[in-house]
Every structure is written in structure tokens, then in C-alpha cells.
Amino acid sequence: MTRFEAVRLIREWAPDDPVVASLGHPAYDLFASGDRDLNFYTWGSMGLTSSIALGLALARPALAVHALDGDGSLLMNLGALATIGNLAPANLAVFVLDNGVYGTTGGQPTPTSRGADLEAAARAMGIARTATARGENGLRQALAAVREAPGPWVVVVKVEESAPTARPPLDCVFIKQRFMAALGQE
Amino acid sequence: MTDPQRDHPPGPSAGSAVPSWAAGVAAGLAAAGCHDVLYVPDNPLSHILEALRRDHPGVRTRLATREEEAMGIAAGLHLGGARPAVLMQSSGLGNTLNAIGSLLVPYQIPLLMVISMRGDAGEWNAAQVPMGRAVVPVLDAFGIEHLAVERGEEAEGTVLALAHLAFGTRTQAACLLPRRLTVPVRGGVA
Ligand SMILES: Cc1ncc(C[n+]2csc(CCOP(=O)(O)OP(=O)(O)O)c2C)c(N)n1
Ligand SMILES: [Mg+2]
């Protein structure tokens, strides 16, 4: 399963939920899988995707909030897992698109390609609901579990790098304002 | 069990009087509608947390593991309609630069920062001085408005005015708490 295939499955599974995507290829693939107001594309702040999604989940407990993180990006902010475990919002699911590389910057291997286990890290930080999904069927099973049991969830999705075919809008303020408007803010 | 959404236990200042500057900062946060406060601890900040706990039960305080992370959480809170504030030590501003420069500023995400200063007059720890000196130049480099509180009675108004600027105009603003305000030197040399 490529990252794009995984992102498309997640998008189809959650057509009406806000999604926060990590910079680079994860955000590009979210855009390619179908642009919409409830997609929040980051263009920087590497590592903060799960934190942004956490903040939104805390502010809006009635929403199901999803993060599309990268393995390299989450590794830059591993403390986020401890905070998610500590605050434990039931309405947050973090999907780590783990391709074992920094795909966006040329494919340099990340520590997950040598055994670093982000699902185990999430568990060790007090997040009770975790999974590692392999293949489309594995991801479908994990998505069904996420809908069934309250979070916070961390789902590590093992994916192959794929060349993105499109890029999100570059106007950061536009991205934010339409996202907030779709959530009924300002 | 402590509630992680309102997690500050009675701190070192519990029982003793909350200093007027800390009561003022807390009152300013509450009056500005900043009901979501993220923090990484620092000694003077514990007085603000205590004042919030004691006097402003409507304000939620939440611990972050790193100040950069706090800014990411604050950004998400704002996307959901909240008016977040981050309390940090001056050293912590150094941990946040890319969050400011590649998230808050380009996306026009408002944030109120309350920065407990180290490295300014009264400091005894050389490891705090260079980052402390860099705080104002760093804020200026990002074009972030900052005001220092010189006396306790100014604190509430300063916080409120900076919050108006931040949330009214979708920008970031910083309230600096100098060491001579938070830890007055009482004679002798450290
Ligand atoms: C703070 C910071 N460091 C480095 C970069 C350069 N950079 C952009 S995307 C990226 C790789 C992200 O890797 P990952 O999160 O695993 O996503 P992937 O591209 O593999 O899907 C890097 C290193 C950056 N933008 N910001
Ligand atoms: Mg990767």
C-alpha cells in the first residue's frame, strides 16, 4: 500500500471530519485525495501536526479530529505522545504514515526503517488504543476499530513512498480561514 | 487523581500570598477570555498557575512537554475557536522559533505569550544569559509586539491590551515578566 492509497482510504472513511496533515508529501497526498475546506495543510512546523490536531480535539470535543503525520515528523516531537496520553482526548486519532524515510526531502531513512517502533512509543507514553496497520485490509480493520472505541488513537500505517501528483494551495491564511469557517468559526 | 485539563496542583506558592504581578497576569488572562493556557513550568510562572487555580476556575491550564509543542496545541485550540495563551520561560522561547515562523505568523494564528525572563538584571546563572538577551531581538525579528511589566499593578492591563492586539488582529503578542519584578533581589550577591 502506498501512502497515497492509505490517505485516500482514510479520507473516504472520514468524509466529514477535520483532518490536519503534516508538511510535504502527507499534505500533498491529502490534497490529491480530494481537496475540501476541512483539510488543514501545514507547510512548515515539522512535528507539530499531532499537536495541532490535539488542540483542535480539546477545543471541539464533539468533532472527530484526525492527524495525518509522517514518521520523520512525529520523531521530531515525540513528547507530543506523552501529552496526548496525559490529556487523553477521546476524539483524536493520529495516523502516522510510516514509510521509513524522509520522503519529501529525498528518501533519507528514518529510524523506523531500523526498528524504531512508533506504536510502542505511543503505548509507552500512556496511549491505550494503538495499532500498526499493514496493507489495505489491515488499514480497513484499524479504521473500523477507531470508529468503535474512543481514543485517543495512534495508528501507525506502514506505507510505501509514492510520488505525489498535486500540491495544496500555497496561501496559508486561505487554508486556515476556510478551515475555520467550515468549523463555524469567524 | 488530578484532572489533566486543570492539572496544576498547589505549587510552592500555595498558602503564601500570590504576588500582585501574578494575580494581575491571571486576571488579565481571564478578562481577555484566554480560557486555555498551555505551559512549561518555571518558578515565577508557578505563582500565575496558583492565581489561576485559586481565582479563575474557568481557565484551563495544560502542561506541554516543550514550548514548541505548546504552540502547536495552541494553534489547534485557536482553529477550534479558543483564545489560547502560552506561559514559558525565556529559554523556552528558543524552543519555539520554527513554530512561530512557519505556523503562527504565516497562517495568522493569534497567540498571547507570557514570558518569564531569565538572563536579565538579577540573574546568577550564566547559561540563562544569552537566550535571555536574545528574547527581544527574536520577537522583533518576527515583528511580534512585546511589553514588559514593570510594576505589579500594570500586569492586568498589559496582558489585556496585548490580548486585544493578538486576538483582534490575528497576530502574536508577548508579555515579558522581568526578573526584578518576579524575583526581587534583597541584598547580598548570589
Ligand atoms: C524543522 C524542519 N526540518 C527539516 C525540514 C525539511 N523537511 C521537510 S519535509 C521533511 C521530511 C518529512 O518526513 P516525514 O514526516 O517522514 O514525511 P514523508 O515526506 O516521508 O512522507 C523534512 C526533513 C523542515 N521543513 N523543517
Ligand atoms: Mg516518512
Coordinates of C-alpha atoms and ligand atoms in Angstrom, one line a residue, chain A residues 3 22-26 43-47 69-74 76 97-105 108 110 161, chain B residues 68 98 102, ligand 1:
Chain A
R3 CA 1.0 6.5 1.2
S22 CA 1.9 17.1 8.0
L23 CA 4.1 19.2 5.7
G24 CA 5.3 17.7 2.4
H25 CA 4.1 14.5 0.9
P26 CA 1.4 13.7 3.5
W43 CA 3.5 24.0 5.0
G44 CA 6.0 24.0 7.9
S45 CA 6.1 23.4 11.6
M46 CA 7.5 19.9 11.1
G47 CA 6.5 17.7 14.0
D69 CA 1.5 12.6 10.4
G70 CA 4.8 11.5 8.9
D71 CA 7.2 9.2 10.7
G72 CA 10.1 11.7 10.4
S73 CA 7.8 14.4 11.6
L74 CA 6.5 12.6 14.7
M76 CA 10.8 15.4 15.8
L97 CA 2.1 7.5 7.6
D98 CA 5.3 5.4 8.2
N99 CA 7.3 5.0 5.0
G100 CA 10.6 4.6 6.9
V101 CA 12.0 7.6 5.1
Y102 CA 12.0 11.4 4.9
G103 CA 10.2 11.0 1.6
T104 CA 9.7 14.7 0.9
T105 CA 13.4 15.5 1.2
Q108 CA 16.8 9.5 3.6
T110 CA 14.3 7.4 9.3
E161 CA 6.7 6.1 -0.6
Chain B
E68 CA 7.2 24.4 20.6
N98 CA 10.0 27.4 14.0
S102 CA 6.3 28.6 10.0
Ligands
LIG1 C1 12.2 21.9 11.1 C2 12.4 21.3 9.7 N1 13.4 20.5 9.5 C3 13.5 19.9 8.2 C4 12.7 20.3 7.3 C5 12.8 19.7 5.9 N2 11.8 18.6 5.7 C6 10.6 18.9 5.1 S1 9.6 17.6 4.9 C7 10.7 16.6 5.6 C8 10.6 15.1 5.7 C9 9.3 14.7 6.5 O1 9.4 13.3 6.6 P1 8.1 12.5 7.1 O2 7.4 13.2 8.1 O3 8.5 11.1 7.4 O4 7.2 12.6 5.8 P2 7.4 11.9 4.3 O5 7.9 13.0 3.5 O6 8.3 10.8 4.5 O7 6.0 11.5 3.9 C10 11.9 17.3 6.0 C11 13.0 16.8 6.7 C12 11.6 21.2 7.5 N3 10.7 21.6 6.6 N4 11.5 21.7 8.8

